[in-house]
PDB file of C-alpha atoms in Angstrom:
ATOM      1  CA  ASP A   1      63.411  14.218  32.496  1.00 72.00           C
ATOM      2  CA  LEU A   2      59.575  15.065  32.458  1.00 79.00           C
ATOM      3  CA  ILE A   3      58.639  11.983  34.455  1.00 83.00           C
ATOM      4  CA  GLU A   4      61.073  12.610  37.134  1.00 85.00           C
ATOM      5  CA  GLY A   5      60.196  16.255  37.304  1.00 82.00           C
ATOM      6  CA  PHE A   6      56.516  15.704  37.084  1.00 81.00           C
ATOM      7  CA  PRO A   7      55.544  12.072  38.139  1.00 84.00           C
ATOM      8  CA  TYR A   8      51.744  12.758  38.384  1.00 81.00           C
ATOM      9  CA  ASP A   9      49.825  11.528  35.563  1.00 88.00           C
ATOM     10  CA  ASP A  10      46.226  12.131  36.193  1.00 90.00           C
ATOM     11  CA  GLY A  11      43.459  13.843  34.301  1.00 92.00           C
ATOM     12  CA  VAL A  12      42.485  17.315  34.185  1.00 92.00           C
ATOM     13  CA  PHE A  13      38.963  18.746  35.143  1.00 94.00           C
ATOM     14  CA  MET A  14      37.261  21.950  34.128  1.00 94.00           C
ATOM     15  CA  PHE A  15      34.591  23.648  35.985  1.00 95.00           C
ATOM     16  CA  LYS A  16      33.125  27.193  36.310  1.00 95.00           C
ATOM     17  CA  VAL A  17      32.984  29.464  39.252  1.00 95.00           C
ATOM     18  CA  THR A  18      31.662  33.052  40.034  1.00 95.00           C
ATOM     19  CA  GLY A  19      33.913  35.914  40.968  1.00 93.00           C
ATOM     20  CA  GLN A  20      32.455  35.701  44.461  1.00 96.00           C
ATOM     21  CA  GLN A  21      33.301  31.858  44.608  1.00 96.00           C
ATOM     22  CA  LEU A  22      36.879  32.462  43.235  1.00 94.00           C
ATOM     23  CA  ARG A  23      37.468  35.044  45.752  1.00 95.00           C
ATOM     24  CA  GLN A  24      36.415  32.645  48.530  1.00 96.00           C
ATOM     25  CA  MET A  25      38.416  29.967  47.231  1.00 95.00           C
ATOM     26  CA  LEU A  26      41.527  32.169  46.975  1.00 94.00           C
ATOM     27  CA  HIS A  27      40.977  33.620  50.387  1.00 94.00           C
ATOM     28  CA  TYR A  28      40.805  30.036  51.742  1.00 93.00           C
ATOM     29  CA  MET A  29      44.059  29.144  49.967  1.00 91.00           C
ATOM     30  CA  LEU A  30      45.675  32.280  51.664  1.00 92.00           C
ATOM     31  CA  ARG A  31      44.655  31.403  55.140  1.00 90.00           C
ATOM     32  CA  GLU A  32      47.324  31.351  57.877  1.00 89.00           C
ATOM     33  CA  GLU A  33      47.915  27.787  57.411  1.00 86.00           C
ATOM     34  CA  ALA A  34      49.393  28.533  54.049  1.00 84.00           C
ATOM     35  CA  TYR A  35      52.400  30.244  55.419  1.00 84.00           C
ATOM     36  CA  THR A  36      53.547  27.305  57.760  1.00 84.00           C
ATOM     37  CA  GLY A  37      53.446  24.758  54.738  1.00 76.00           C
ATOM     38  CA  HIS A  38      50.359  22.782  55.867  1.00 74.00           C
ATOM     39  CA  THR A  39      48.081  23.501  52.693  1.00 76.00           C
ATOM     40  CA  GLU A  40      48.191  23.412  49.082  1.00 79.00           C
ATOM     41  CA  PHE A  41      49.125  26.559  47.183  1.00 78.00           C
ATOM     42  CA  TYR A  42      48.234  27.138  43.639  1.00 83.00           C
ATOM     43  CA  GLN A  43      49.371  29.058  40.624  1.00 80.00           C
ATOM     44  CA  LEU A  44      47.324  31.935  39.548  1.00 84.00           C
ATOM     45  CA  PRO A  45      46.678  32.960  35.724  1.00 83.00           C
ATOM     46  CA  SER A  46      48.656  35.912  34.684  1.00 81.00           C
ATOM     47  CA  THR A  47      45.490  37.947  34.145  1.00 85.00           C
ATOM     48  CA  LEU A  48      44.636  37.902  37.727  1.00 88.00           C
ATOM     49  CA  ARG A  49      46.032  40.442  40.097  1.00 89.00           C
ATOM     50  CA  LEU A  50      45.542  40.464  43.920  1.00 91.00           C
ATOM     51  CA  ARG A  51      47.065  42.017  46.991  1.00 92.00           C
ATOM     52  CA  TYR A  52      46.208  40.069  50.250  1.00 93.00           C
ATOM     53  CA  ASP A  53      46.874  41.784  53.620  1.00 94.00           C
ATOM     54  CA  ARG A  54      47.515  39.179  56.217  1.00 93.00           C
ATOM     55  CA  ARG A  55      46.777  41.526  59.034  1.00 92.00           C
ATOM     56  CA  LYS A  56      43.293  42.184  57.947  1.00 93.00           C
ATOM     57  CA  GLY A  57      42.676  38.775  56.608  1.00 93.00           C
ATOM     58  CA  ASP A  58      41.374  40.225  53.291  1.00 94.00           C
ATOM     59  CA  PHE A  59      42.214  41.233  49.784  1.00 94.00           C
ATOM     60  CA  ASP A  60      43.099  45.018  49.257  1.00 93.00           C
ATOM     61  CA  TYR A  61      42.266  44.430  45.634  1.00 92.00           C
ATOM     62  CA  PHE A  62      41.291  41.454  43.443  1.00 92.00           C
ATOM     63  CA  THR A  63      41.319  42.456  39.799  1.00 91.00           C
ATOM     64  CA  TYR A  64      41.225  40.866  36.373  1.00 85.00           C
ATOM     65  CA  CYS A  65      43.589  42.320  33.739  1.00 81.00           C
ATOM     66  CA  GLY A  66      41.854  40.949  30.627  1.00 68.00           C
ATOM     67  CA  ARG A  67      39.979  43.234  28.268  1.00 64.00           C
ATOM     68  CA  GLU A  68      39.383  45.656  31.003  1.00 62.00           C
ATOM     69  CA  VAL A  69      42.611  46.113  32.677  1.00 63.00           C
ATOM     70  CA  GLY A  70      42.596  46.462  36.329  1.00 73.00           C
ATOM     71  CA  LYS A  71      38.741  46.073  36.752  1.00 82.00           C
ATOM     72  CA  GLU A  72      37.746  44.744  40.115  1.00 89.00           C
ATOM     73  CA  ILE A  73      36.173  41.362  39.908  1.00 91.00           C
ATOM     74  CA  GLY A  74      32.516  41.297  40.347  1.00 91.00           C
ATOM     75  CA  ASP A  75      30.729  38.658  42.257  1.00 94.00           C
ATOM     76  CA  ASP A  76      28.686  37.620  39.184  1.00 93.00           C
ATOM     77  CA  ALA A  77      31.697  37.350  36.870  1.00 91.00           C
ATOM     78  CA  LEU A  78      32.348  33.720  35.503  1.00 92.00           C
ATOM     79  CA  PHE A  79      35.693  31.971  35.545  1.00 90.00           C
ATOM     80  CA  THR A  80      36.703  28.708  33.900  1.00 91.00           C
ATOM     81  CA  VAL A  81      39.074  26.782  36.161  1.00 92.00           C
ATOM     82  CA  GLY A  82      41.179  23.673  35.159  1.00 90.00           C
ATOM     83  CA  MET A  83      42.508  21.477  37.830  1.00 91.00           C
ATOM     84  CA  GLN A  84      44.330  18.276  38.008  1.00 91.00           C
ATOM     85  CA  ASN A  85      42.003  15.272  39.151  1.00 93.00           C
ATOM     86  CA  TYR A  86      43.837  14.633  42.612  1.00 92.00           C
ATOM     87  CA  HIS A  87      43.306  18.524  43.617  1.00 91.00           C
ATOM     88  CA  PHE A  88      39.683  18.330  41.910  1.00 94.00           C
ATOM     89  CA  LYS A  89      38.844  15.303  44.059  1.00 94.00           C
ATOM     90  CA  ASN A  90      39.900  17.180  47.164  1.00 93.00           C
ATOM     91  CA  ILE A  91      38.480  20.498  46.261  1.00 94.00           C
ATOM     92  CA  GLU A  92      36.541  20.828  49.519  1.00 95.00           C
ATOM     93  CA  SER A  93      39.672  20.281  51.628  1.00 92.00           C
ATOM     94  CA  PHE A  94      41.838  22.430  49.510  1.00 91.00           C
ATOM     95  CA  PHE A  95      39.493  25.409  48.569  1.00 94.00           C
ATOM     96  CA  ASN A  96      36.484  25.020  51.056  1.00 95.00           C
ATOM     97  CA  ILE A  97      33.938  24.772  48.145  1.00 96.00           C
ATOM     98  CA  SER A  98      31.805  21.638  47.651  1.00 97.00           C
ATOM     99  CA  TYR A  99      31.380  19.609  44.354  1.00 96.00           C
ATOM    100  CA  ASP A 100      27.710  20.251  44.630  1.00 97.00           C
ATOM    101  CA  THR A 101      28.194  24.116  44.743  1.00 97.00           C
ATOM    102  CA  LEU A 102      30.343  23.682  41.714  1.00 95.00           C
ATOM    103  CA  CYS A 103      27.615  21.791  39.758  1.00 96.00           C
ATOM    104  CA  LYS A 104      25.187  24.693  40.272  1.00 96.00           C
ATOM    105  CA  ILE A 105      26.633  26.603  37.457  1.00 95.00           C
ATOM    106  CA  GLN A 106      27.819  23.769  35.217  1.00 94.00           C
ATOM    107  CA  LYS A 107      28.614  20.215  35.798  1.00 96.00           C
ATOM    108  CA  PRO A 108      32.458  19.679  35.934  1.00 96.00           C
ATOM    109  CA  ARG A 109      33.871  17.633  33.331  1.00 95.00           C
ATOM    110  CA  SER A 110      37.058  15.843  32.358  1.00 94.00           C
ATOM    111  CA  VAL A 111      39.007  17.580  29.456  1.00 93.00           C
ATOM    112  CA  ALA A 112      42.023  15.688  29.474  1.00 92.00           C
ATOM    113  CA  THR A 113      43.250  12.117  30.782  1.00 93.00           C
ATOM    114  CA  SER A 114      46.863  12.540  31.092  1.00 92.00           C
ATOM    115  CA  CYS A 115      48.731  15.587  32.256  1.00 88.00           C
ATOM    116  CA  GLN A 116      51.935  14.108  31.221  1.00 89.00           C
ATOM    117  CA  ASP A 117      50.725  13.853  27.494  1.00 90.00           C
ATOM    118  CA  ILE A 118      49.562  17.365  27.608  1.00 88.00           C
ATOM    119  CA  LEU A 119      53.109  18.453  28.825  1.00 86.00           C
ATOM    120  CA  MET A 120      54.999  16.327  26.384  1.00 88.00           C
ATOM    121  CA  GLU A 121      52.955  17.633  23.500  1.00 90.00           C
ATOM    122  CA  TYR A 122      53.269  21.109  24.745  1.00 87.00           C
ATOM    123  CA  PHE A 123      57.114  20.840  25.132  1.00 87.00           C
ATOM    124  CA  ARG A 124      57.473  19.256  21.673  1.00 90.00           C
ATOM    125  CA  GLU A 125      55.820  22.427  20.009  1.00 91.00           C
ATOM    126  CA  HIS A 126      57.507  25.027  22.337  1.00 87.00           C
ATOM    127  CA  GLU A 127      61.253  24.913  22.704  1.00 84.00           C
ATOM    128  CA  MET A 128      63.534  27.142  24.695  1.00 84.00           C
ATOM    129  CA  LEU A 129      60.998  28.429  27.162  1.00 80.00           C
ATOM    130  CA  ASP A 130      61.936  30.518  30.202  1.00 78.00           C
ATOM    131  CA  ALA A 131      59.522  31.359  33.214  1.00 73.00           C
ATOM    132  CA  VAL A 132      58.606  34.991  33.967  1.00 73.00           C
ATOM    133  CA  VAL A 133      57.554  35.765  37.508  1.00 72.00           C
ATOM    134  CA  ASP A 134      55.302  38.818  37.207  1.00 77.00           C
ATOM    135  CA  GLY A 135      54.205  39.784  40.657  1.00 79.00           C
ATOM    136  CA  ARG A 136      50.615  38.829  40.081  1.00 85.00           C
ATOM    137  CA  MET A 137      50.126  38.097  43.785  1.00 88.00           C
ATOM    138  CA  THR A 138      51.209  40.481  46.439  1.00 89.00           C
ATOM    139  CA  ILE A 139      50.898  39.210  50.153  1.00 90.00           C
ATOM    140  CA  LEU A 140      51.547  41.733  52.940  1.00 91.00           C
ATOM    141  CA  PRO A 141      52.916  40.489  56.192  1.00 89.00           C
ATOM    142  CA  PRO A 142      50.682  40.057  59.223  1.00 88.00           C
ATOM    143  CA  THR A 143      52.704  42.975  61.082  1.00 81.00           C
ATOM    144  CA  ALA A 144      52.671  45.193  58.211  1.00 55.00           C
ATOM    145  CA  ARG A 145      53.810  48.789  59.044  1.00 59.00           C
ATOM    146  CA  LYS A 146      54.250  51.794  56.948  1.00 59.00           C
ATOM    147  CA  GLY A 147      57.460  51.157  54.807  1.00 58.00           C
ATOM    148  CA  ASP A 148      57.516  47.452  55.191  1.00 56.00           C
ATOM    149  CA  SER A 149      58.085  45.611  51.832  1.00 57.00           C
ATOM    150  CA  PRO A 150      55.424  43.142  50.867  1.00 56.00           C
ATOM    151  CA  MET A 151      56.144  39.511  50.081  1.00 55.00           C
ATOM    152  CA  ARG A 152      55.981  39.165  46.432  1.00 50.00           C
ATOM    153  CA  THR A 153      57.762  38.237  43.311  1.00 40.00           C
ATOM    154  CA  GLU A 154      59.608  40.717  41.463  1.00 38.00           C
ATOM    155  CA  ARG A 155      59.510  40.804  37.663  1.00 38.00           C
ATOM    156  CA  ARG A 156      62.487  38.835  36.407  1.00 38.00           C
ATOM    157  CA  ARG A 157      63.539  36.277  33.714  1.00 37.00           C
ATOM    158  CA  ARG A 158      65.469  33.178  34.456  1.00 37.00           C
ATOM    159  CA  PRO A 159      66.563  30.524  32.109  1.00 34.00           C
ATOM    160  CA  MET A 160      64.625  27.075  32.520  1.00 33.00           C
ATOM    161  CA  ARG A 161      67.174  24.570  33.811  1.00 29.00           C
ATOM    162  CA  THR A 162      64.930  22.258  35.173  1.00 29.00           C
ATOM    163  CA  PHE A 163      60.989  21.648  35.065  1.00 32.00           C
ATOM    164  CA  SER A 164      59.389  23.954  37.623  1.00 31.00           C
ATOM    165  CA  LEU A 165      55.835  23.583  38.857  1.00 36.00           C
ATOM    166  CA  VAL A 166      55.130  27.191  37.702  1.00 36.00           C
ATOM    167  CA  LEU A 167      56.152  26.534  34.359  1.00 37.00           C
ATOM    168  CA  LEU A 168      54.368  23.026  34.212  1.00 39.00           C
ATOM    169  CA  GLY A 169      51.315  24.773  35.416  1.00 42.00           C
ATOM    170  CA  LEU A 170      51.487  27.299  32.686  1.00 40.00           C
ATOM    171  CA  ALA A 171      52.113  24.415  30.249  1.00 41.00           C
ATOM    172  CA  VAL A 172      49.098  22.407  31.263  1.00 42.00           C
ATOM    173  CA  GLY A 173      46.842  25.500  31.046  1.00 44.00           C
ATOM    174  CA  ALA A 174      48.477  26.682  27.616  1.00 41.00           C
ATOM    175  CA  ALA A 175      48.151  23.357  26.040  1.00 40.00           C
ATOM    176  CA  LEU A 176      44.561  22.882  27.339  1.00 41.00           C
ATOM    177  CA  LEU A 177      43.749  26.402  25.641  1.00 41.00           C
ATOM    178  CA  SER A 178      45.542  25.646  22.484  1.00 39.00           C
ATOM    179  CA  ARG A 179      43.189  22.776  21.798  1.00 37.00           C
ATOM    180  CA  ASN A 180      39.977  23.514  20.056  1.00 37.00           C
ATOM    181  CA  PRO A 181      38.026  24.987  23.185  1.00 39.00           C
ATOM    182  CA  SER A 182      34.633  24.849  21.187  1.00 40.00           C
ATOM    183  CA  ARG A 183      34.963  21.108  20.639  1.00 39.00           C
ATOM    184  CA  PRO A 184      33.024  19.475  23.501  1.00 42.00           C
ATOM    185  CA  ALA A 185      34.945  17.125  25.595  1.00 41.00           C
ATOM    186  CA  PRO A 186      34.087  13.544  25.626  1.00 39.00           C
ATOM    187  CA  PRO A 187      31.982  12.423  28.733  1.00 41.00           C
ATOM    188  CA  PRO A 188      33.964  11.289  31.776  1.00 42.00           C
TER     189      PRO A 188
END
């Protein structure tokens, strides 16, 4: 049951960030608290690839695999981010970036009022889904030595038995993208 697996029915906000801001946001997400379970941890799009070295506290690479495969993300690159209302309202706590900073590029706007409606619509149109874990994020342990294996997800397929957060995140993103992106969203 969708409601049991995903009881959160809030809206979705869209905002833009630069490559430098995105790097800072994800760097904050990957701070040491993340490995003790005291922070939020977010899904990344399949076109983003990064390797984070916990010992150094920095990225070894931070690339975009869109039209230019493997190109390092420049500070001035622009990205559109979609985020549930709860996380958006707490963006300073979860990503260490202020609402005022986000407004400098473009005022964030509401693009959907119900995540559950988006998911129901998506699942009606897409049957027999399976999640693919593709290794888009690699995290090296803080005591990495030559020959240590990194913490990462290996590429594998698994049948969808229950709703997983990864799949739900993909569904929300895909459903939003499948709507007419050129149509302006109504004011919040």
